[in-house]
mmCIF file of C-alpha atoms in Angstrom:
data_model
loop_
_atom_site.group_PDB
_atom_site.id
_atom_site.type_symbol
_atom_site.label_atom_id
_atom_site.label_comp_id
_atom_site.label_asym_id
_atom_site.label_seq_id
_atom_site.Cartn_x
_atom_site.Cartn_y
_atom_site.Cartn_z
ATOM 1 C CA UNK U 1 83.124 86.488 91.801
ATOM 2 C CA UNK U 2 83.295 90.241 92.704
ATOM 3 C CA UNK U 3 86.334 91.111 95.268
ATOM 4 C CA UNK U 4 87.715 93.593 96.928
ATOM 5 C CA UNK U 5 90.042 94.858 99.456
ATOM 6 C CA UNK U 6 91.008 98.327 99.890
ATOM 7 C CA UNK U 7 93.487 100.245 102.635
ATOM 8 C CA UNK U 8 92.182 103.634 104.260
ATOM 9 C CA UNK U 9 93.842 106.236 106.317
ATOM 10 C CA UNK U 10 91.416 107.837 108.335
ATOM 11 C CA UNK U 11 91.763 110.588 111.580
ATOM 12 C CA UNK U 12 89.398 108.922 113.391
ATOM 13 C CA UNK U 13 90.448 106.285 115.343
ATOM 14 C CA UNK U 14 90.034 102.879 115.805
ATOM 15 C CA UNK U 15 87.464 102.937 118.366
ATOM 16 C CA UNK U 16 85.490 105.725 117.105
ATOM 17 C CA UNK U 17 85.395 103.796 113.550
ATOM 18 C CA UNK U 18 84.668 100.057 115.076
ATOM 19 C CA UNK U 19 81.189 101.934 116.521
ATOM 20 C CA UNK U 20 80.793 103.587 113.043
ATOM 21 C CA UNK U 21 80.736 100.119 111.394
ATOM 22 C CA UNK U 22 79.285 97.998 114.092
ATOM 23 C CA UNK U 23 76.306 100.070 114.470
ATOM 24 C CA UNK U 24 74.702 98.286 111.755
ATOM 25 C CA UNK U 25 71.279 99.712 113.192
ATOM 26 C CA UNK U 26 71.981 103.560 111.595
ATOM 27 C CA UNK U 27 73.074 101.932 108.076
ATOM 28 C CA UNK U 28 69.425 103.044 106.637
ATOM 29 C CA UNK U 29 70.461 106.655 107.532
ATOM 30 C CA UNK U 30 73.870 107.065 105.375
ATOM 31 C CA UNK U 31 74.577 103.901 103.318
ATOM 32 C CA UNK U 32 73.840 104.190 99.424
ATOM 33 C CA UNK U 33 70.702 101.340 98.839
ATOM 34 C CA UNK U 34 70.248 100.028 101.923
ATOM 35 C CA UNK U 35 66.577 100.672 102.739
ATOM 36 C CA UNK U 36 65.819 99.260 105.902
ATOM 37 C CA UNK U 37 67.566 97.215 108.831
ATOM 38 C CA UNK U 38 66.441 94.722 110.922
ATOM 39 C CA UNK U 39 68.072 93.645 114.237
ATOM 40 C CA UNK U 40 67.154 89.966 115.086
ATOM 41 C CA UNK U 41 69.582 90.194 117.922
ATOM 42 C CA UNK U 42 72.599 92.256 118.979
ATOM 43 C CA UNK U 43 75.310 91.632 121.740
ATOM 44 C CA UNK U 44 78.626 93.307 121.959
ATOM 45 C CA UNK U 45 80.341 90.635 120.380
ATOM 46 C CA UNK U 46 77.586 89.104 117.594
ATOM 47 C CA UNK U 47 74.519 90.842 115.874
ATOM 48 C CA UNK U 48 72.323 88.999 113.758
ATOM 49 C CA UNK U 49 70.364 90.714 111.178
ATOM 50 C CA UNK U 50 68.299 91.382 107.811
ATOM 51 C CA UNK U 51 69.372 94.358 105.392
ATOM 52 C CA UNK U 52 67.026 95.295 102.747
ATOM 53 C CA UNK U 53 68.706 96.944 99.103
ATOM 54 C CA UNK U 54 67.139 98.827 96.254
ATOM 55 C CA UNK U 55 68.491 99.594 93.208
ATOM 56 C CA UNK U 56 65.643 100.667 90.271
ATOM 57 C CA UNK U 57 63.158 99.640 91.148
ATOM 58 C CA UNK U 58 64.878 95.990 92.832
ATOM 59 C CA UNK U 59 64.610 94.999 96.451
ATOM 60 C CA UNK U 60 65.910 92.085 97.594
ATOM 61 C CA UNK U 61 66.943 91.212 101.031
ATOM 62 C CA UNK U 62 69.695 89.037 103.459
ATOM 63 C CA UNK U 63 70.566 88.155 106.683
ATOM 64 C CA UNK U 64 74.010 88.378 107.764
ATOM 65 C CA UNK U 65 75.698 87.375 110.975
ATOM 66 C CA UNK U 66 78.550 89.970 112.590
ATOM 67 C CA UNK U 67 81.336 89.098 114.199
ATOM 68 C CA UNK U 68 82.655 92.049 116.252
ATOM 69 C CA UNK U 69 86.033 92.195 118.381
ATOM 70 C CA UNK U 70 85.473 95.574 119.883
ATOM 71 C CA UNK U 71 87.315 98.120 118.938
ATOM 72 C CA UNK U 72 89.592 96.047 116.494
ATOM 73 C CA UNK U 73 87.704 94.236 113.840
ATOM 74 C CA UNK U 74 84.717 93.325 112.319
ATOM 75 C CA UNK U 75 84.132 90.477 109.775
ATOM 76 C CA UNK U 76 79.948 89.902 108.314
ATOM 77 C CA UNK U 77 79.123 86.029 106.977
ATOM 78 C CA UNK U 78 75.985 85.857 105.089
ATOM 79 C CA UNK U 79 73.156 83.364 106.299
ATOM 80 C CA UNK U 80 70.022 83.926 103.573
ATOM 81 C CA UNK U 81 69.071 85.339 101.101
ATOM 82 C CA UNK U 82 69.751 86.371 96.607
ATOM 83 C CA UNK U 83 73.890 85.403 97.303
ATOM 84 C CA UNK U 84 75.448 82.727 96.640
ATOM 85 C CA UNK U 85 77.926 83.660 99.431
ATOM 86 C CA UNK U 86 79.341 87.303 101.131
ATOM 87 C CA UNK U 87 82.259 87.603 103.490
ATOM 88 C CA UNK U 88 83.473 90.773 104.920
ATOM 89 C CA UNK U 89 86.009 92.428 106.716
ATOM 90 C CA UNK U 90 86.977 95.451 108.571
ATOM 91 C CA UNK U 91 90.272 95.998 110.839
ATOM 92 C CA UNK U 92 90.705 98.693 112.549
ATOM 93 C CA UNK U 93 94.435 99.878 113.299
ATOM 94 C CA UNK U 94 95.464 102.806 115.506
ATOM 95 C CA UNK U 95 97.796 104.831 113.349
ATOM 96 C CA UNK U 96 100.971 107.059 116.394
ATOM 97 C CA UNK U 97 98.988 110.363 114.339
ATOM 98 C CA UNK U 98 95.559 109.175 116.672
ATOM 99 C CA UNK U 99 93.628 108.192 113.306
ATOM 100 C CA UNK U 100 93.441 104.384 112.169
ATOM 101 C CA UNK U 101 94.305 102.561 109.744
ATOM 102 C CA UNK U 102 91.227 101.123 107.990
ATOM 103 C CA UNK U 103 91.354 97.187 106.089
ATOM 104 C CA UNK U 104 88.639 96.232 104.703
ATOM 105 C CA UNK U 105 87.540 93.361 102.270
ATOM 106 C CA UNK U 106 84.429 92.448 100.270
ATOM 107 C CA UNK U 107 84.353 88.780 98.842
ATOM 108 C CA UNK U 108 80.152 87.898 96.903
ATOM 109 C CA UNK U 109 78.878 86.201 94.585
ATOM 110 C CA UNK U 110 74.851 86.230 93.400
ATOM 111 C CA UNK U 111 72.491 83.381 92.812
ATOM 112 C CA UNK U 112 71.100 85.308 89.990
ATOM 113 C CA UNK U 113 73.168 86.082 86.791
ATOM 114 C CA UNK U 114 71.455 88.932 86.043
ATOM 115 C CA UNK U 115 72.269 90.589 89.684
ATOM 116 C CA UNK U 116 75.960 88.817 89.335
ATOM 117 C CA UNK U 117 75.873 91.083 85.607
ATOM 118 C CA UNK U 118 74.833 93.917 87.276
ATOM 119 C CA UNK U 119 76.907 93.735 90.590
ATOM 120 C CA UNK U 120 80.197 92.926 87.793
ATOM 121 C CA UNK U 121 79.221 96.746 85.627
ATOM 122 C CA UNK U 122 78.984 98.539 88.613
ATOM 123 C CA UNK U 123 80.970 96.799 91.316
ATOM 124 C CA UNK U 124 83.538 99.491 91.632
ATOM 125 C CA UNK U 125 81.591 102.420 91.559
ATOM 126 C CA UNK U 126 79.794 101.200 94.109
ATOM 127 C CA UNK U 127 81.807 100.035 96.894
ATOM 128 C CA UNK U 128 83.361 103.371 95.914
ATOM 129 C CA UNK U 129 80.285 105.042 96.503
ATOM 130 C CA UNK U 130 79.822 103.146 99.926
ATOM 131 C CA UNK U 131 83.413 103.521 100.952
ATOM 132 C CA UNK U 132 82.777 107.168 100.911
ATOM 133 C CA UNK U 133 79.384 106.712 103.044
ATOM 134 C CA UNK U 134 81.079 105.526 106.210
ATOM 135 C CA UNK U 135 84.017 108.311 105.512
ATOM 136 C CA UNK U 136 81.600 111.182 105.249
ATOM 137 C CA UNK U 137 79.627 109.990 107.722
ATOM 138 C CA UNK U 138 82.631 109.994 110.601
ATOM 139 C CA UNK U 139 83.283 113.225 109.414
ATOM 140 C CA UNK U 140 80.034 114.026 110.165
ATOM 141 C CA UNK U 141 79.439 112.017 113.622
ATOM 142 C CA UNK U 142 83.437 112.754 114.796
ATOM 143 C CA UNK U 143 84.794 115.554 112.859
ATOM 144 C CA UNK U 144 87.426 116.582 110.442
ATOM 145 C CA UNK U 145 91.159 117.283 111.984
ATOM 146 C CA UNK U 146 93.198 116.522 108.738
ATOM 147 C CA UNK U 147 92.965 115.717 105.044
ATOM 148 C CA UNK U 148 94.384 112.579 106.046
ATOM 149 C CA UNK U 149 91.374 110.252 104.321
ATOM 150 C CA UNK U 150 92.056 108.311 101.618
ATOM 151 C CA UNK U 151 96.291 109.440 102.251
ATOM 152 C CA UNK U 152 96.678 105.430 101.660
ATOM 153 C CA UNK U 153 94.875 103.514 99.129
ATOM 154 C CA UNK U 154 95.374 100.126 98.240
ATOM 155 C CA UNK U 155 92.608 98.933 96.209
ATOM 156 C CA UNK U 156 92.209 95.570 94.047
ATOM 157 C CA UNK U 157 89.270 94.011 92.586
ATOM 158 C CA UNK U 158 88.759 90.917 90.954
ATOM 159 C CA UNK U 159 85.775 89.485 89.201
#
């Protein structure tokens, strides 16, 4: 079961990073492998969404509940699809420099042994690509004000 935790210092504010991650409707615009997104319901504190991901001819759809604590945290829990479970957490903590500390954790397992093997083989590479996509999107939306991005990185993965 892949699990990964990471901490990043970014030059963007906690409010900006929260807004970026909370905007799940825009994920197909910048996240690799996210083909489409359908929002079933959306409020200031919760979003229910269906996401279609695709890779090398494979496509899967899954539903999740995104619980939002405005400006501070986002928690994602799996509702339905090809996975056994999925839990994802984001925490945004302002820093003295005006940027923020982003703490990210994901824990998931697929029902399909084929997908589980594929995920295990490319999990780290895929996760790094997705994290980089969030950072690139933040830089594109909010500009770059320092070389702080990635200055602190605490990574651990367990499978």
